[in-house]
Structure formats: C-alpha cells, structure tokens
XYZ file of C-alpha atoms in Angstrom:
241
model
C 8.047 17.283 -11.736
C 11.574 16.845 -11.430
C 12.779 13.910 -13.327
C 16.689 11.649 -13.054
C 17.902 9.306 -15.492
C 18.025 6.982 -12.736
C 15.192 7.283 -10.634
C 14.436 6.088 -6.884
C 12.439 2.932 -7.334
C 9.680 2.987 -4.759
C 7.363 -0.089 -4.479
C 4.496 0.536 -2.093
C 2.293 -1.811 -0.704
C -1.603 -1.516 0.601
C -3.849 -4.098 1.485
C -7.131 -2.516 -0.024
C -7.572 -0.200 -3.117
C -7.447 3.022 -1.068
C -4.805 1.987 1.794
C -2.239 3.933 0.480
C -3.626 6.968 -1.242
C -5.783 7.888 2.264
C -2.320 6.740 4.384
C 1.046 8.062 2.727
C -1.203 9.347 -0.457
C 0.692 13.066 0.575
C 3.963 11.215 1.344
C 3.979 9.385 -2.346
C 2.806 12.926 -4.274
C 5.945 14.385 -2.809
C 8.256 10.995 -3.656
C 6.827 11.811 -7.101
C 7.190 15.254 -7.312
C 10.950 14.691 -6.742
C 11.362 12.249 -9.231
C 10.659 8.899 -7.618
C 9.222 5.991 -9.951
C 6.578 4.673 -8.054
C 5.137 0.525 -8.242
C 1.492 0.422 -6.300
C 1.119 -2.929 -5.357
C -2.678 -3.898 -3.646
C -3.392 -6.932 -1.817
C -7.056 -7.216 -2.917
C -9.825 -5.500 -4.907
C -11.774 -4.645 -1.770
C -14.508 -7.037 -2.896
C -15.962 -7.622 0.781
C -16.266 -4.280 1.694
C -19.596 -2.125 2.202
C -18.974 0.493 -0.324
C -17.934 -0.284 -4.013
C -17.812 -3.508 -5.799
C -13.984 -4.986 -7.215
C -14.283 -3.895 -10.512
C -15.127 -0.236 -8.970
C -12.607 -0.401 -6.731
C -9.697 -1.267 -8.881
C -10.856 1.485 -11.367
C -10.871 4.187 -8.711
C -7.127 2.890 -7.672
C -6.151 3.101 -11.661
C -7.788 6.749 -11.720
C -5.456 7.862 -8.612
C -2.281 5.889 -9.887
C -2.623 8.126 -12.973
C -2.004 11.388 -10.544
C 0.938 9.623 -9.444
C 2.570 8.795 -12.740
C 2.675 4.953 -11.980
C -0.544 3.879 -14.437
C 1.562 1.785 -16.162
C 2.596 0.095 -12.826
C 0.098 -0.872 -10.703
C -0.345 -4.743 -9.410
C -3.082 -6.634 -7.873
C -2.005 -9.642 -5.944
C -4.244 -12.096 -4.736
C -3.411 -12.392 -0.797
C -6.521 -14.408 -0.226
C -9.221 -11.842 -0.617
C -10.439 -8.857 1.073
C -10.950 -9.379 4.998
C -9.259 -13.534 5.222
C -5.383 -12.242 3.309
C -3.392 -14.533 4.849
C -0.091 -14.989 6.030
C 1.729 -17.649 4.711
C 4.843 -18.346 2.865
C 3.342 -18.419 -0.668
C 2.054 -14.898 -0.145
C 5.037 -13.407 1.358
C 6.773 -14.961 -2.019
C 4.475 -13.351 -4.205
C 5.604 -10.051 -2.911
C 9.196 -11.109 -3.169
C 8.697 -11.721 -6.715
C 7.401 -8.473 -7.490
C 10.471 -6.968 -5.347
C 12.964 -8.862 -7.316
C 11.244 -7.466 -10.953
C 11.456 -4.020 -9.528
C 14.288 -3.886 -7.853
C 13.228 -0.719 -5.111
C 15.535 0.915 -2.919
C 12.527 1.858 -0.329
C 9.490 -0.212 0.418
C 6.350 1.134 1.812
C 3.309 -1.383 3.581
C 0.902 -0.681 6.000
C 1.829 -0.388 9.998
C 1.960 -3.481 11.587
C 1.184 -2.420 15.604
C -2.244 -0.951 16.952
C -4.013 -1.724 13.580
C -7.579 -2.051 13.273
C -8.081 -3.665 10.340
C -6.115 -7.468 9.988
C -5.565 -7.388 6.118
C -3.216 -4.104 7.326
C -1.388 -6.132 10.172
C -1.195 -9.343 7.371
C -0.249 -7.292 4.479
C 3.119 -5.477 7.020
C 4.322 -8.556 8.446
C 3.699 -10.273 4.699
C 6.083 -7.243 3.233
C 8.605 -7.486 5.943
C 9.051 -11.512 5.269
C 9.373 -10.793 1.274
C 11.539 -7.937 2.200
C 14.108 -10.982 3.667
C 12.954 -13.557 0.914
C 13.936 -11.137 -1.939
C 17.777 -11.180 -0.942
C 17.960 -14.785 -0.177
C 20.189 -15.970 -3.047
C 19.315 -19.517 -2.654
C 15.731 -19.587 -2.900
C 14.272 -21.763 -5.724
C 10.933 -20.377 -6.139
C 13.022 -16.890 -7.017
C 15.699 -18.658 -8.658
C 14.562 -16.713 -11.813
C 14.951 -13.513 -11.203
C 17.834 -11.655 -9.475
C 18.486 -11.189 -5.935
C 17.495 -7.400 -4.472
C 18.024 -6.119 -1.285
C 15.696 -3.017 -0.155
C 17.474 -0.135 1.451
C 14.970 0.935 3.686
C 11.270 -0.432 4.628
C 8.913 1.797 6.581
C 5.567 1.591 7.482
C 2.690 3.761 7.175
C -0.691 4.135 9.211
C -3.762 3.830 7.362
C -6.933 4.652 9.472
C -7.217 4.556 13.431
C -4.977 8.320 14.335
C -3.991 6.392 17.399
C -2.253 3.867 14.963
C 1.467 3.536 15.677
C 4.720 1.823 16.481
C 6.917 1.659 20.111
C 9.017 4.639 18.391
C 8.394 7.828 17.889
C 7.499 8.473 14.042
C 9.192 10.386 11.486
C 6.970 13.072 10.270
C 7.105 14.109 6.985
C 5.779 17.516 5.618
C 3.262 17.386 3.054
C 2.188 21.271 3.106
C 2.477 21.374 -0.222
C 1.337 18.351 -1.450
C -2.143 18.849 0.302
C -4.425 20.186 -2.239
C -3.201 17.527 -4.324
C -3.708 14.835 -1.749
C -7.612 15.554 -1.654
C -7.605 15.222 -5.646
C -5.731 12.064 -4.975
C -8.113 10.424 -1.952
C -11.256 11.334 -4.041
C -10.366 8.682 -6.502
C -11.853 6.899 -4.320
C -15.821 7.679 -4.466
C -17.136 4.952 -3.557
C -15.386 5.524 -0.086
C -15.417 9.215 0.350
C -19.329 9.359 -0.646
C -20.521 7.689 2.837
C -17.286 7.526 5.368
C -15.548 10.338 6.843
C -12.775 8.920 5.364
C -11.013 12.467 4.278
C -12.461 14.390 7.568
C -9.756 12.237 9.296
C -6.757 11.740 7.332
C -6.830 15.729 7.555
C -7.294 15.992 11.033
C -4.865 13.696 11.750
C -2.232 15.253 9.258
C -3.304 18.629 10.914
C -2.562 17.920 13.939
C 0.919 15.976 12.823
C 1.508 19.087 11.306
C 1.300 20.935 14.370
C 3.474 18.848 16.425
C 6.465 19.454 13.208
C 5.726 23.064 13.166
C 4.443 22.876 9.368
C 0.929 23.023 7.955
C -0.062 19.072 7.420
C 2.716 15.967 8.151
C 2.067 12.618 7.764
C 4.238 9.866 9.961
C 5.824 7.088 9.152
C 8.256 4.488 11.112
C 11.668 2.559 9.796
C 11.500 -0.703 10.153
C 15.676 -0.743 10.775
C 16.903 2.079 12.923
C 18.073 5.105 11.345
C 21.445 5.907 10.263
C 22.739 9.779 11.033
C 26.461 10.822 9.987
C 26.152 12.985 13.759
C 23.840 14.754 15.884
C 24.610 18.374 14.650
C 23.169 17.250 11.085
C 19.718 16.081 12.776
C 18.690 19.521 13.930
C 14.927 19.401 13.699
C 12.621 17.479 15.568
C 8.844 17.703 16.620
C 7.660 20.454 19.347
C 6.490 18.885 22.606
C 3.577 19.979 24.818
C-alpha cells in the first residue's frame, strides 16, 4: 500500500451497511491501495431488511472497513431508519457536519437517477445538499467547525445494472482489485448467503470491463462536469458496438 504524508481524504457515503462495498467496493480498494484515507459513512444499520439484524449488519460493515484501512473511521448516521431515510434539512446537515470534521477532497454517495431502492435516491440528493451546506460560511448550525469545500462528488450505482445517469459514466478499472473485492463483499454474510448479490456486481463489472477493454470496471458519474487541460491528454475511451 502506498502511503503520503498527506493523504487524499475520501468520505464515502451508502445508505445501507453493504451499499458501498457491493457498488464502488473495487473502486475504494484501489483509492486505498494508492494511498487514499478513506471515512465510510452509512445511513442506517439495515434494521428493516430480510437478511441480518442491525447489530449483524454493522459488524459485517466493521469487518470489511478493516480491509480498507478505515476501522477507525467508520460512522453511522441516523437518516431516519432503514427503508423511511428522509430528506430533510436536518439530515442533509448531519452529513455536512461530518464533511466539515473531515475535510475530503472527493465525496462518494449512491446514484441518484434510475434507482431502485429510495434510501439510495434519499441518501444522493441528501449528500449533494450537505455537499453545498458544508461551504456555506454563514451557517449557524456549522458555525463550529470550519468551512470545506469538496473538490469533486460522484456517484456510484449500487444494485439494478441498468442504474445510471443522462451521461455516459466514467469507468474505472478494477482488474486488479477483483480478488480482493470478493473478500471485501463477503463481509457481508448475511447478504451473500441468500441473494445473488455477488453473481451481479460481477456480471455487471464484467461486462463494464468489456466495454473499457480491461478485465472488470466499475462506473461512476461526476456530479460537476469534468475538467481536461485538452483533448490529446484524454486518449482513451470505452469501445462501442
């Protein structure tokens, strides 16, 4: 692992215990790998859901925040509990908050268009408010912390492989990273035991990975439009049909 003495701060965001490591769990191994200091922040405990009770379900997201150095930083907000998180200004702060104690240059949440699940489409448009609230100098509930302002939000898809935004994704290779992705999603037993949960994060990376012309890829969309210094230096981009 390569390490900096100053570190990319990355805070990202899921609304359920294993929203991240089965969506951008590849993507984050990599951030890692490079040096990144990762924050997992989780809207819930998963406490409604079929498989796994809270206390389960936070353990298993300790056990895979371990594999991505970042045991000592993982948070569980309250967003109003799993399946009724809400959006509402007193959410969106409590995400602020934590972005103003960590101070990240890149935020990751959950896609916000074509998403099955509403915690997911909550928990984006919840990030991409306390994305804004964090740089507002003038805000008193914040008033105690310093101001931050995030260099770059993008969003991830969690579950449907039709998930996605108007724009064409960014695909990230994750070859590498893959074995060490399945290590990472299978933190998550009481998921993985009765869901096909991994069958189609890797079909979906597979077939990602096709279209980049690389093993596995997993996409992800900017929430602000990208910023190239020209054309020639953006010389790759996905193979068509």
């Amino acid at each position: 692992m390569t390490t900096s003495p100053d570190p990319k701060r990355i805070l990202a965001i899921g609304a359920h215990p294993d929203d991240l490591e089965f969506g951008c769990g590849g993507l984050l191994l990599k951030e890692v790998q490079a040096g990144s200091e990762l924050t997992i922040v989780v809207g819930s405990r998963g406490e409604s859901g079929s498989s796994g009770n809270a206390a389960q379900r936070e353990a298993e997201t300790r056990a895979a925040a371990v594999l991505l150095n970042a045991s000592e930083r993982v948070h569980f907000l309250d967003l109003g509990g799993d399946g009724t998180q809400r959006e509402c200004p007193e959410n969106a702060l409590k995400i602020a908050r934590l972005i103003r104690k960590v101070q990240p240059q890149l935020v990751l949440a959950p896609s916000p268009n074509a998403n099955q699940h509403p915690d997911h489409r909550v928990v984006s448009q919840l990030t991409r408010d306390a994305c804004r609230l964090a740089r507002y100098g003038g805000l008193e509930p914040l008033k105690d912390l310093p101001v931050h302002k995030v260099a770059s939000l993008w969003f991830y898809a969690v579950t449907s492989p039709f998930e996605t935004n108007a724009e064409k994704p960014v695909l990230i290779d994750v070859s590498a990273q893959f074995e060490a992705w399945q290590q990472l999603m299978s933190c998550h037993q009481s998921q993985v035991q009765s869901k096909a949960y991994l069958d189609l994060q890797n079909s979906r990376a597979r077939h990602l990975g096709l279209l980049a012309g690389v093993d596995y890829a997993i996409a992800v969309w900017p929430n602000d439009p990208l910023v190239l210094e020209n054309l020639s230096s953006h010389s790759k981009t996905a193979r068509g049909y």
